[in-house]
PDB file of C-alpha atoms in Angstrom:
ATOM      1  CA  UNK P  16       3.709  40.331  26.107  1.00 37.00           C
ATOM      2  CA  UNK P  17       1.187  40.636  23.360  1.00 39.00           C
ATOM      3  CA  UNK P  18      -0.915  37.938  22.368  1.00 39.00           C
ATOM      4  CA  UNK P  19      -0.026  35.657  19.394  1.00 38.00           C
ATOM      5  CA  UNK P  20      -3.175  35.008  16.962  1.00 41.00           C
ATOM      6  CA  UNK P  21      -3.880  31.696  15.839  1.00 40.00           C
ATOM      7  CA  UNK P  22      -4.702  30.430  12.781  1.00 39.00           C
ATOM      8  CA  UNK P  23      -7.712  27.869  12.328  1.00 50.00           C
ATOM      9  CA  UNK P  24      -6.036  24.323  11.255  1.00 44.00           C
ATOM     10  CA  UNK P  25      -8.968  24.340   8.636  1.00 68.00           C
ATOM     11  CA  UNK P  26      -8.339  28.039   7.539  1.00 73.00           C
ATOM     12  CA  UNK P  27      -4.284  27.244   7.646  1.00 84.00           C
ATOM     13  CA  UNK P  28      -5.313  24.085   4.875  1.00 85.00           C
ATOM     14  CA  UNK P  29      -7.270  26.171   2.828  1.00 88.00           C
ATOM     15  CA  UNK P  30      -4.689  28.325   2.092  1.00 91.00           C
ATOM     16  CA  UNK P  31      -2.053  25.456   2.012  1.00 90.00           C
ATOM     17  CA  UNK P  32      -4.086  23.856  -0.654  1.00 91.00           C
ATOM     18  CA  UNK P  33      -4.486  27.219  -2.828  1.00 90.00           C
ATOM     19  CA  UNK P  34      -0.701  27.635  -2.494  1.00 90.00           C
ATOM     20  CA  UNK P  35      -0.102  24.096  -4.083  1.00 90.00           C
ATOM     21  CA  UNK P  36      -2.684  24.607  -7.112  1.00 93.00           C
ATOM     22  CA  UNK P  37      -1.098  27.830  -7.540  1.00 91.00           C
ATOM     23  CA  UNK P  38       2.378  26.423  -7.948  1.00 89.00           C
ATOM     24  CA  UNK P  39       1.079  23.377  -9.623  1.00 89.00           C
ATOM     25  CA  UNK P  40      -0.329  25.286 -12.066  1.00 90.00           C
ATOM     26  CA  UNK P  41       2.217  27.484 -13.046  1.00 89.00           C
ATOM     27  CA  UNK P  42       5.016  24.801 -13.730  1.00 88.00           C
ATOM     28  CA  UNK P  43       2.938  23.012 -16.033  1.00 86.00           C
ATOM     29  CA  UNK P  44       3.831  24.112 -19.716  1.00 81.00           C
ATOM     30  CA  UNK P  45       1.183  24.830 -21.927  1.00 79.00           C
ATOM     31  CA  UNK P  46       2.969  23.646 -25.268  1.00 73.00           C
ATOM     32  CA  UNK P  47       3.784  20.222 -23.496  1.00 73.00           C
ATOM     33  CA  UNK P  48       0.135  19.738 -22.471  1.00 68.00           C
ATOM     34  CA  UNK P  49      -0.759  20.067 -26.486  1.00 66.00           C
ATOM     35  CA  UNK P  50      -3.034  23.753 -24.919  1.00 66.00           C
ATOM     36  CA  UNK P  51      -2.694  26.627 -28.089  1.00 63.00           C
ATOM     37  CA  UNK P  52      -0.426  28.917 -28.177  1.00 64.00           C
ATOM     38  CA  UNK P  53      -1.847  32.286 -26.478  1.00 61.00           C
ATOM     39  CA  UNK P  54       0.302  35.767 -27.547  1.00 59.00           C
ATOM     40  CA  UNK P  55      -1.265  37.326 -24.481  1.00 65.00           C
ATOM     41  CA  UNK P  56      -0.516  34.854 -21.806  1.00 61.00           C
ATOM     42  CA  UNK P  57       1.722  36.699 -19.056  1.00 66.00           C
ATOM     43  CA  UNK P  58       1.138  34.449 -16.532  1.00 69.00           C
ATOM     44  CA  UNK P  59       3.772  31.220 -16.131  1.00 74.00           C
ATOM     45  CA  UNK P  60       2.055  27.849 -16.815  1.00 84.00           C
ATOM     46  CA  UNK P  61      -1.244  27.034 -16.980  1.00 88.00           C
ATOM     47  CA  UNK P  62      -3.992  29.889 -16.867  1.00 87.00           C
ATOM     48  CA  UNK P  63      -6.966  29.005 -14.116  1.00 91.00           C
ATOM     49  CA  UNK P  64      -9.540  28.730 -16.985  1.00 91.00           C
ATOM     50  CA  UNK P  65      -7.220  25.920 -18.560  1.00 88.00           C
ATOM     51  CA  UNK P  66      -7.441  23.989 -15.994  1.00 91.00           C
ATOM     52  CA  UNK P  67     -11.457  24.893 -14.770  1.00 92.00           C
ATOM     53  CA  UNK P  68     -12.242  23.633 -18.133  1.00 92.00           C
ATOM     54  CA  UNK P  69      -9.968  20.480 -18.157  1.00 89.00           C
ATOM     55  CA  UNK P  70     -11.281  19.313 -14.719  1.00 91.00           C
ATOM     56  CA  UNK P  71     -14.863  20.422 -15.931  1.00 92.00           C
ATOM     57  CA  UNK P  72     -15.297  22.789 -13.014  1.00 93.00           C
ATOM     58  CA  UNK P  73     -16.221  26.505 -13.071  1.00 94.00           C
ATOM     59  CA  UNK P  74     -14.038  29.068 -13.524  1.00 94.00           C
ATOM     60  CA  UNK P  75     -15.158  30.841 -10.405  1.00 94.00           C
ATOM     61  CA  UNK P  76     -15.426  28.110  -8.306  1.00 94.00           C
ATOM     62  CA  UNK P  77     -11.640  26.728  -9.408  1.00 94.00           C
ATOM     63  CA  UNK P  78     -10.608  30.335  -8.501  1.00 94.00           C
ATOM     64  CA  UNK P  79     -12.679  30.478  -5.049  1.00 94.00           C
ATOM     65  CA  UNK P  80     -10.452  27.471  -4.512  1.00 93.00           C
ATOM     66  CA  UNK P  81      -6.964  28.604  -5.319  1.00 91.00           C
ATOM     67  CA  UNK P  82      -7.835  31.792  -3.181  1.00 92.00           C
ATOM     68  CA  UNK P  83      -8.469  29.612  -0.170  1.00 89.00           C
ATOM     69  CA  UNK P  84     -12.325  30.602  -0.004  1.00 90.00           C
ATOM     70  CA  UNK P  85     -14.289  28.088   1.731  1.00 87.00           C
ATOM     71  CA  UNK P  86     -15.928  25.713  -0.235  1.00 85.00           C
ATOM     72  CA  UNK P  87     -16.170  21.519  -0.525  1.00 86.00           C
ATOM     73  CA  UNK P  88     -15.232  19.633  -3.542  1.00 88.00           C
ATOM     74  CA  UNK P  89     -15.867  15.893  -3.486  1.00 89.00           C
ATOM     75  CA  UNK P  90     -13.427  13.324  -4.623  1.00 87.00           C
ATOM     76  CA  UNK P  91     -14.433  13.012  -7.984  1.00 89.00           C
ATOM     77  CA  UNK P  92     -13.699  16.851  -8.783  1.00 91.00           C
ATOM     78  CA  UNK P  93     -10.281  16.982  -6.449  1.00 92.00           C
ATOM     79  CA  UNK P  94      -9.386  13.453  -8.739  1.00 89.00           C
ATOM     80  CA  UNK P  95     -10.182  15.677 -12.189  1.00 90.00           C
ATOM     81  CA  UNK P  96      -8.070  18.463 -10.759  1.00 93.00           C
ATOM     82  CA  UNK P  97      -5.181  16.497  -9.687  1.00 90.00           C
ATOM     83  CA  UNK P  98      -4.987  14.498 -13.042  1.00 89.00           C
ATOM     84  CA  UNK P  99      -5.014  18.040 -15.160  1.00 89.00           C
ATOM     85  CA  UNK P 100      -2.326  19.707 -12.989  1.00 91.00           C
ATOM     86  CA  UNK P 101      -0.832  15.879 -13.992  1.00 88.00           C
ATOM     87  CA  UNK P 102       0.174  15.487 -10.185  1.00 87.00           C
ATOM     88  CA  UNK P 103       1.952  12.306  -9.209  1.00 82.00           C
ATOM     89  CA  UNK P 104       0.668   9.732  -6.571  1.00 76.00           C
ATOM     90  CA  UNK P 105       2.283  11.667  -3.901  1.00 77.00           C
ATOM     91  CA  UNK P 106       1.014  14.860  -4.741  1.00 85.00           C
ATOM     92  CA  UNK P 107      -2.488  14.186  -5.317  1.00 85.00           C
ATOM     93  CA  UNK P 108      -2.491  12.120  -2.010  1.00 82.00           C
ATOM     94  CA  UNK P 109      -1.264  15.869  -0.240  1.00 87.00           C
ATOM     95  CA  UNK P 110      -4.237  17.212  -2.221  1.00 87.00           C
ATOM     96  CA  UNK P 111      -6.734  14.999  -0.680  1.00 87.00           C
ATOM     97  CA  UNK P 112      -5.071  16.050   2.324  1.00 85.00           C
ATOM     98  CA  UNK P 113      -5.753  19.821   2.479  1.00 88.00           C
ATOM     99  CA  UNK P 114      -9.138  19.795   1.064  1.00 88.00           C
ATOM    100  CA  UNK P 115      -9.723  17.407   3.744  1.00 86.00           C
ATOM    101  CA  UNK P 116     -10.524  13.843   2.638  1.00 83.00           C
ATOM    102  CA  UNK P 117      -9.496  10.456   2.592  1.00 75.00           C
ATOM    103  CA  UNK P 118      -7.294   9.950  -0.438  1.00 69.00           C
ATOM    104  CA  UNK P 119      -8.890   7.031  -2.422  1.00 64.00           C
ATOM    105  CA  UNK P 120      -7.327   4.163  -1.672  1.00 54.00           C
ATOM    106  CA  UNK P 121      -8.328   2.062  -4.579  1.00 50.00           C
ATOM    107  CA  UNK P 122      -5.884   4.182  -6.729  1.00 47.00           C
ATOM    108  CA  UNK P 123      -2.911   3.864  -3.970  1.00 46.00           C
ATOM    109  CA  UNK P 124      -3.945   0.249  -3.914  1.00 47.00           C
ATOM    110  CA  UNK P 125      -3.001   0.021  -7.746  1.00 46.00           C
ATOM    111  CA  UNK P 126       0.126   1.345  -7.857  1.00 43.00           C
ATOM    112  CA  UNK P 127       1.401  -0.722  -4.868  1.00 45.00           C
ATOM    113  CA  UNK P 128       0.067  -3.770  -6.391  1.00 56.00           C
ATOM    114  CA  UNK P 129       3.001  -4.631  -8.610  1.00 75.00           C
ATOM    115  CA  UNK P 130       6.723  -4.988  -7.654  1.00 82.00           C
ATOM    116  CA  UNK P 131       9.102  -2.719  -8.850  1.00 82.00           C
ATOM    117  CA  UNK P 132      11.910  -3.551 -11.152  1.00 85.00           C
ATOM    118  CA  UNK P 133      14.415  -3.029  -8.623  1.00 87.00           C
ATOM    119  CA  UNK P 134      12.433  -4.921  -5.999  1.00 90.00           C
ATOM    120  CA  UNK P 135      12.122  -8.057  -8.043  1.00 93.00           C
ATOM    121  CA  UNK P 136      16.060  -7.401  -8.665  1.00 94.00           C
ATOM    122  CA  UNK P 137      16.561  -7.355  -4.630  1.00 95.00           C
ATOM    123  CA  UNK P 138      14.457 -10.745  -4.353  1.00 96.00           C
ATOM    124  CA  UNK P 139      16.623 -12.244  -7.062  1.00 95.00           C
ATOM    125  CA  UNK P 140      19.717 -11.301  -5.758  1.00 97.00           C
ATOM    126  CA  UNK P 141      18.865 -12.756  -2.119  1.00 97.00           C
ATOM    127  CA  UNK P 142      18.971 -16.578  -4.208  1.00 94.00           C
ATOM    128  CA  UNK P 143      19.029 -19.324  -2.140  1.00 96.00           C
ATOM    129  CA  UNK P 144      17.310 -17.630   0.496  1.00 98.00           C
ATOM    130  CA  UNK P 145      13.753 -17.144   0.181  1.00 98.00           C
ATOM    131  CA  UNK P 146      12.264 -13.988  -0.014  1.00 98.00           C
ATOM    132  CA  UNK P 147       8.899 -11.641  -0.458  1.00 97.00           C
ATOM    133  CA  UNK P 148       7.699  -8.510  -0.338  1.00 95.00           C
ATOM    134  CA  UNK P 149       4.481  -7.923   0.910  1.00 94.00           C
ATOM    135  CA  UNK P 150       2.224  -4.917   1.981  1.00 91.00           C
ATOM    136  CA  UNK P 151       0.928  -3.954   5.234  1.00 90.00           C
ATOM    137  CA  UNK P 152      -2.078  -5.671   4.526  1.00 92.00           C
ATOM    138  CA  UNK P 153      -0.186  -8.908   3.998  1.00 95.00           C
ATOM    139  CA  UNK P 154      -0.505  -9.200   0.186  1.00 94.00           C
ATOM    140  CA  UNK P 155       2.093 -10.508  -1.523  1.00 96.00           C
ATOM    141  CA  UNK P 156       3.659  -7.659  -4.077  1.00 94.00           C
ATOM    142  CA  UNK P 157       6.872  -9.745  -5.261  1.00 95.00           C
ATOM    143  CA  UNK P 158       8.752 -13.066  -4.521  1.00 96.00           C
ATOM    144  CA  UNK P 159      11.675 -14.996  -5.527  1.00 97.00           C
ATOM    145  CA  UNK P 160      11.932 -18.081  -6.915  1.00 96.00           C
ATOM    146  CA  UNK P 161      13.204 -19.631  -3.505  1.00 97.00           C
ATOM    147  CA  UNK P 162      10.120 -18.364  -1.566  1.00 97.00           C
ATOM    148  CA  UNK P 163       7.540 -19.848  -3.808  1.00 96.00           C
ATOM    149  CA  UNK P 164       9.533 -23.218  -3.226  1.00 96.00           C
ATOM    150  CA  UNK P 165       9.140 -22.733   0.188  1.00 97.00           C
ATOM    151  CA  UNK P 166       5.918 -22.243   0.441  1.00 96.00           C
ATOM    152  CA  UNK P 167       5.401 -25.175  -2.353  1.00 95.00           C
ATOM    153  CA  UNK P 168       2.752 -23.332  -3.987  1.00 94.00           C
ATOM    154  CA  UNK P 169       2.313 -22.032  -7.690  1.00 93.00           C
ATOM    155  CA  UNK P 170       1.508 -18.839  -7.326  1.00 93.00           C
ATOM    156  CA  UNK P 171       1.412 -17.365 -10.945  1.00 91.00           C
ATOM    157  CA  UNK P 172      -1.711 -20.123 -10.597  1.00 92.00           C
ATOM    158  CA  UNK P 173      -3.147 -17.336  -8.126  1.00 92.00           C
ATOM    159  CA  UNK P 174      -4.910 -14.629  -9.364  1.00 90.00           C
ATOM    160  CA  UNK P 175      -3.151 -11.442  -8.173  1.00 87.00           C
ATOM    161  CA  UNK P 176      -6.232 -10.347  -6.295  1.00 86.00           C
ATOM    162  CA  UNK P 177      -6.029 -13.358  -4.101  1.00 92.00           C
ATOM    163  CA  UNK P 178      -2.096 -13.445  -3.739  1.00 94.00           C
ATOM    164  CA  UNK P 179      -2.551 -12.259   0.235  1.00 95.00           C
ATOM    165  CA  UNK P 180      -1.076 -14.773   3.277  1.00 96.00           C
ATOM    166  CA  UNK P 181      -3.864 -14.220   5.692  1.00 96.00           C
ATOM    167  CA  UNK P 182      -6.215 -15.078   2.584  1.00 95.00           C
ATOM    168  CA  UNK P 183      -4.128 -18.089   1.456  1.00 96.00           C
ATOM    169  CA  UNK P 184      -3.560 -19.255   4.564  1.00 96.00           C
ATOM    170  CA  UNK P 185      -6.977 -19.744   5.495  1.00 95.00           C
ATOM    171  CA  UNK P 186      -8.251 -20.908   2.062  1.00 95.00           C
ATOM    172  CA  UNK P 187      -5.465 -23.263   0.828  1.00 95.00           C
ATOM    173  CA  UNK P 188      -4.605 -26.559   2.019  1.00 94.00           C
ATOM    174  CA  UNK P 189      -1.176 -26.181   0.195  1.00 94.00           C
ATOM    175  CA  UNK P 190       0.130 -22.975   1.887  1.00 95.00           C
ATOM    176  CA  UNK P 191      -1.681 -24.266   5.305  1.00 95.00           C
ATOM    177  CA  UNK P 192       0.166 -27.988   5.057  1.00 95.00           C
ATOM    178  CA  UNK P 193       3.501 -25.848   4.490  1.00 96.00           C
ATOM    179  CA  UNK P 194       3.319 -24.320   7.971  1.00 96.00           C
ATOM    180  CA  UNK P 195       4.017 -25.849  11.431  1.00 96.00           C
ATOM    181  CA  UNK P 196       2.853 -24.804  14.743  1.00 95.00           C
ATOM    182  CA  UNK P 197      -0.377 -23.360  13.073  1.00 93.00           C
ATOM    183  CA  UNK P 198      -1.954 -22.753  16.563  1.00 94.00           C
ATOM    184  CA  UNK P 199       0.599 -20.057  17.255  1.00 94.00           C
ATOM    185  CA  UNK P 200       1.345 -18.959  14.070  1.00 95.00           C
ATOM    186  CA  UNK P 201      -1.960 -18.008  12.806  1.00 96.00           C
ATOM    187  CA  UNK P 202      -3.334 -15.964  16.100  1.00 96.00           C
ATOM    188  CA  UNK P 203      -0.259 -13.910  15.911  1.00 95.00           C
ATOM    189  CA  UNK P 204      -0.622 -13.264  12.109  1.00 95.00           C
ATOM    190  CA  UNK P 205      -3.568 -11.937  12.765  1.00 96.00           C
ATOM    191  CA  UNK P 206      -2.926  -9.668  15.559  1.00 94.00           C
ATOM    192  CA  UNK P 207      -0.176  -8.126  13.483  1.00 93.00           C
ATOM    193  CA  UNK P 208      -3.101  -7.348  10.457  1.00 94.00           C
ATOM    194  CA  UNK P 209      -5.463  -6.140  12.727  1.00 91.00           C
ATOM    195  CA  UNK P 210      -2.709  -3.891  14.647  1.00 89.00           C
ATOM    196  CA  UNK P 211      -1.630  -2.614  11.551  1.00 87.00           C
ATOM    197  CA  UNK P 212      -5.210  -2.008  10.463  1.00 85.00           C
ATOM    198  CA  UNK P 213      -5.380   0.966  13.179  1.00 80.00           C
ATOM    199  CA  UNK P 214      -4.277   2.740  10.594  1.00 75.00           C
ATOM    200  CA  UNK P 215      -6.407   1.559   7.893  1.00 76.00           C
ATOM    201  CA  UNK P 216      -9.766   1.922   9.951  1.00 75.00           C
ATOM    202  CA  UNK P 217     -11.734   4.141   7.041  1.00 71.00           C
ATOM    203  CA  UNK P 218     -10.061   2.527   4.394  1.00 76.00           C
ATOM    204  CA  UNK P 219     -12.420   0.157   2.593  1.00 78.00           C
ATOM    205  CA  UNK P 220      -9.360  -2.222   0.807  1.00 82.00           C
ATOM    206  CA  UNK P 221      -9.248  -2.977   3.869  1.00 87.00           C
ATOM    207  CA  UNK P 222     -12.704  -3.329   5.409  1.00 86.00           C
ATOM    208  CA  UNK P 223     -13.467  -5.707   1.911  1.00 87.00           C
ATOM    209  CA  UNK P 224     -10.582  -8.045   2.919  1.00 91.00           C
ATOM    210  CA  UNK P 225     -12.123  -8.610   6.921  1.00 92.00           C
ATOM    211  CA  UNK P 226     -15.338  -9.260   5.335  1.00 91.00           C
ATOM    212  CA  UNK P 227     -14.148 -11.435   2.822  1.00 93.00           C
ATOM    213  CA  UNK P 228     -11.574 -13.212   5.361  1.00 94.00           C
ATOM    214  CA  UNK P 229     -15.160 -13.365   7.977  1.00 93.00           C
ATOM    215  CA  UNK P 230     -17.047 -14.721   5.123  1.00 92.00           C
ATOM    216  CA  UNK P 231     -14.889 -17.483   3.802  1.00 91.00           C
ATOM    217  CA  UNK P 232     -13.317 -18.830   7.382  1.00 94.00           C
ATOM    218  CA  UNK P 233     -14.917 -19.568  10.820  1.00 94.00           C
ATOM    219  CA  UNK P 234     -11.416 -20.377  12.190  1.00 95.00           C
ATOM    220  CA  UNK P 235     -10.702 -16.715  11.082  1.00 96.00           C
ATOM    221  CA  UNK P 236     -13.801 -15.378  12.629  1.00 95.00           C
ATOM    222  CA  UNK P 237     -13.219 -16.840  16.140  1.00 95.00           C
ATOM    223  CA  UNK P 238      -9.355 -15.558  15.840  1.00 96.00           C
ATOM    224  CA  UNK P 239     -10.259 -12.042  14.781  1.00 95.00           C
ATOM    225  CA  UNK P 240     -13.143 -11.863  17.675  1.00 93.00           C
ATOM    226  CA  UNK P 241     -10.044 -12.432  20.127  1.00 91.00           C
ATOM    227  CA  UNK P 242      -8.861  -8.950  19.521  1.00 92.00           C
ATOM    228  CA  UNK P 243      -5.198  -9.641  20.160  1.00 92.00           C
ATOM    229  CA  UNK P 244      -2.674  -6.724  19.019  1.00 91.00           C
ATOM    230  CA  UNK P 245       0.786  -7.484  17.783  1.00 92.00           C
ATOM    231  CA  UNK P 246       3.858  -5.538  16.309  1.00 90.00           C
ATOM    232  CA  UNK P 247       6.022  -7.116  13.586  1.00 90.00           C
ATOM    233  CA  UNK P 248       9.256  -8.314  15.015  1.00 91.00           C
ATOM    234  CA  UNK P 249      11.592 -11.105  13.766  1.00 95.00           C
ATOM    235  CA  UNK P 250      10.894 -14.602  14.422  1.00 94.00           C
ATOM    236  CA  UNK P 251      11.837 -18.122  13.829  1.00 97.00           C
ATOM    237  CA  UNK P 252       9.521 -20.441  11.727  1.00 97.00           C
ATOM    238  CA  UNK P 253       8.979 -23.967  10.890  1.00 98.00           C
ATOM    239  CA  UNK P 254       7.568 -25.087   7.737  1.00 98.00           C
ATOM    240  CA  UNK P 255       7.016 -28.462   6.057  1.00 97.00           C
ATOM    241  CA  UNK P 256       8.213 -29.273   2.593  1.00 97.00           C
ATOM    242  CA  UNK P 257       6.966 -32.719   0.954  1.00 96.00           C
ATOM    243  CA  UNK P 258      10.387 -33.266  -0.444  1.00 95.00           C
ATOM    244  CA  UNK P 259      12.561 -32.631   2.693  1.00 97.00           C
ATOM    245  CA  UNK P 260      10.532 -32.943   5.459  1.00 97.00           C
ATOM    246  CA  UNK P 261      10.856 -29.659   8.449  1.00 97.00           C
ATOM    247  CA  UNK P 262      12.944 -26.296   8.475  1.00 97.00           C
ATOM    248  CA  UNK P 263      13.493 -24.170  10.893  1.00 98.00           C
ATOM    249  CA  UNK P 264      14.244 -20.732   9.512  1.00 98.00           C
ATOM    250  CA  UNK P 265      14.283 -17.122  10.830  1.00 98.00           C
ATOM    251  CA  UNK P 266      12.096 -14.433   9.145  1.00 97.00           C
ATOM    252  CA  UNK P 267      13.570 -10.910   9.025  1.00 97.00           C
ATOM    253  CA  UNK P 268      11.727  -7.837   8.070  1.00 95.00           C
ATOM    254  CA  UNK P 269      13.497  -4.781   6.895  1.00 92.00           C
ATOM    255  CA  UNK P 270      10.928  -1.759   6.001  1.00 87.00           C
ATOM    256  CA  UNK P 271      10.756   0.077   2.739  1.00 77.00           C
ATOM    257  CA  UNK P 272      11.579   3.658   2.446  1.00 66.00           C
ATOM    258  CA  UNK P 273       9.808   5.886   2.157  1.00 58.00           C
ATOM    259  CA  UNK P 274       7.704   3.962   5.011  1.00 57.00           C
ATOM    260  CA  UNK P 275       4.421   2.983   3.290  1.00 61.00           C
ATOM    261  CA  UNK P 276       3.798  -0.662   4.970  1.00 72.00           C
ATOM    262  CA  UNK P 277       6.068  -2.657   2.613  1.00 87.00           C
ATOM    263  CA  UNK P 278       8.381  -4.680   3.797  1.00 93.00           C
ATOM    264  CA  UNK P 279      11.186  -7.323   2.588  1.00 96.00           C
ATOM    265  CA  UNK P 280      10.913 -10.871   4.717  1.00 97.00           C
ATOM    266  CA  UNK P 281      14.016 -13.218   4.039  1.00 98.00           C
ATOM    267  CA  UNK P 282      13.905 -16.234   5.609  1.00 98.00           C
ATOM    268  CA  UNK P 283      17.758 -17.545   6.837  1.00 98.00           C
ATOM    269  CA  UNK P 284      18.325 -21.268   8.042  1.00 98.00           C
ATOM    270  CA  UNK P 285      18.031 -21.637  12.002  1.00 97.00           C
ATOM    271  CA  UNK P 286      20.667 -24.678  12.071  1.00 97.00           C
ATOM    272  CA  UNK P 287      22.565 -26.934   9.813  1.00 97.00           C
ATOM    273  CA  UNK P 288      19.685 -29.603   8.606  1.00 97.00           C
ATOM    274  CA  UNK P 289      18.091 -26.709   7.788  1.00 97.00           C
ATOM    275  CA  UNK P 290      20.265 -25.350   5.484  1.00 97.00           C
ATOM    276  CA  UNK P 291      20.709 -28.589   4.000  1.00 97.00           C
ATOM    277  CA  UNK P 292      16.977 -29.188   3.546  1.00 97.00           C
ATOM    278  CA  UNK P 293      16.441 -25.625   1.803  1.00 97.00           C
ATOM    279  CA  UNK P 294      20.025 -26.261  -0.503  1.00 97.00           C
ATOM    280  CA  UNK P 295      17.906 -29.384  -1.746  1.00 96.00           C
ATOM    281  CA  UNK P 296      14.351 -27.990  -2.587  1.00 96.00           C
ATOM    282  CA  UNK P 297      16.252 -24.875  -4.184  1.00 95.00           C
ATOM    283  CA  UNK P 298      18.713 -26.768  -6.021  1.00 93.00           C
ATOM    284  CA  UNK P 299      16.668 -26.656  -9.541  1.00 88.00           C
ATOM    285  CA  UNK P 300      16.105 -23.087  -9.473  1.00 85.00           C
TER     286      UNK P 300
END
């Protein structure tokens, strides 16, 4: 039986990646993109000069790339690219992928940072039960009206940069004198963020929110040196509200899809005095 030749997972990228510009290139229309009109262009889409000179690369070099030649562009010039073959989020992110680098996670971190319309319209709906939507990192992307009462803390007060429940937790007094059994809730918080780190290990979002988190909390510190792992699962939680005293509640999680690390938490009354108790702090909404 003869032998079957392998392909180099490199080599196999390189070519991956000059079959994407390729295609990328010639769905674009010229006329759309505001370009000249050209009576010679037989080509489909964009010619590979266009889009050299709109990512301010060389014409050769742009072409080495589409051909699959072996050659490094940084993340600057694979960002110019990307934004004048107008790829989406997605896209560029398989970009990054091919030419082999970390896609930068400052721009991912921008898009995720705000909820959609029909996420906000999910939260709302969920009324009386309290409900959020936060990343995998823990920050908090949306919330309803129930959650925030909850949690008896303004959070349009926040700025958005600090909306995160590790970060609040440790920092405020109002979000940490909301939440019983602190001992045991707090550890495992924390072994969930740094299990789901594992995944996050070169991404500096979020390396800056350890150091910040290291920085600002000793309790954090000695918590985080324990190295406990955890996977998200359901649980049952207490929390204190000035106005009605204890609630038991259960948290569910249910997972966006595509999978990207959000997820929807909706918190359900454990027992009857529960119930009662959240009925009468969410009775103004």
């Amino acid at each position: 039986m003869p032998e079957i030749a392998t392909i180099p997972v490199a080599e196999n990228n390189r070519q991956l990646l000059g079959a994407f510009l390729r295609r990328r290139r010639e769905s674009l229309d010229p006329n759309r993109l505001g370009l000249p009109r050209m009576r010679n262009r037989r080509t489909p889409g964009l010619r590979r000069e266009e889009v050299a000179q709109m990512a301010d690369v060389g014409v050769t070099w742009y072409t080495w790339l589409e051909q699959g030649r072996e050659i490094k562009a940084s993340n600057k010039t694979l960002t110019a690219i990307a934004s004048a073959l107008q790829c989406n989020e997605a896209e560029t992110q398989h970009l990054f992928s091919l030419a082999g680098h970390q896609y930068p996670v400052q721009a991912a971190a921008r898009v995720c940072a705000k909820v959609s319309a029909h996420g906000q319209i999910t939260l709302d709906a969920l009324h009386p039960l309290p409900a959020v939507i936060q990343s995998a990192r823990f920050d908090i992307i949306g919330y309803n009206p129930a959650w925030q009462k909850l949690i008896n803390l303004d959070l349009q007060a926040i700025p958005p940069e600090d909306r995160n429940c590790i970060l609040l937790a440790f920092t405020s007094q109002a979000w940490r004198d909301s939440m019983l059994d602190w001992e045991t809730v707090m550890p495992h918080m924390v072994a969930r963020f740094r299990a789901q780190m594992g995944d996050n290990l070169e991404d500096p979002h979020w390396k800056s929110m350890v150091d910040r988190l290291l920085a600002c909390s000793d309790e954090f510190r000695n918590i985080w040196e324990r190295y406990e792992i955890r996977a998200i699962e359901n649980q049952v939680k207490r929390f204190f509200h000035p106005k009605v005293g204890a609630l038991t509640l259960r948290q569910n999680n249910w997972f966006s899809a595509p999978r990207n690390g959000e997820r929807l938490l909706v918190y359900i009354p454990e027992d009857e005095n529960s119930a009662a108790a959240l009925s009468q702090i969410t009775a103004d909404i």
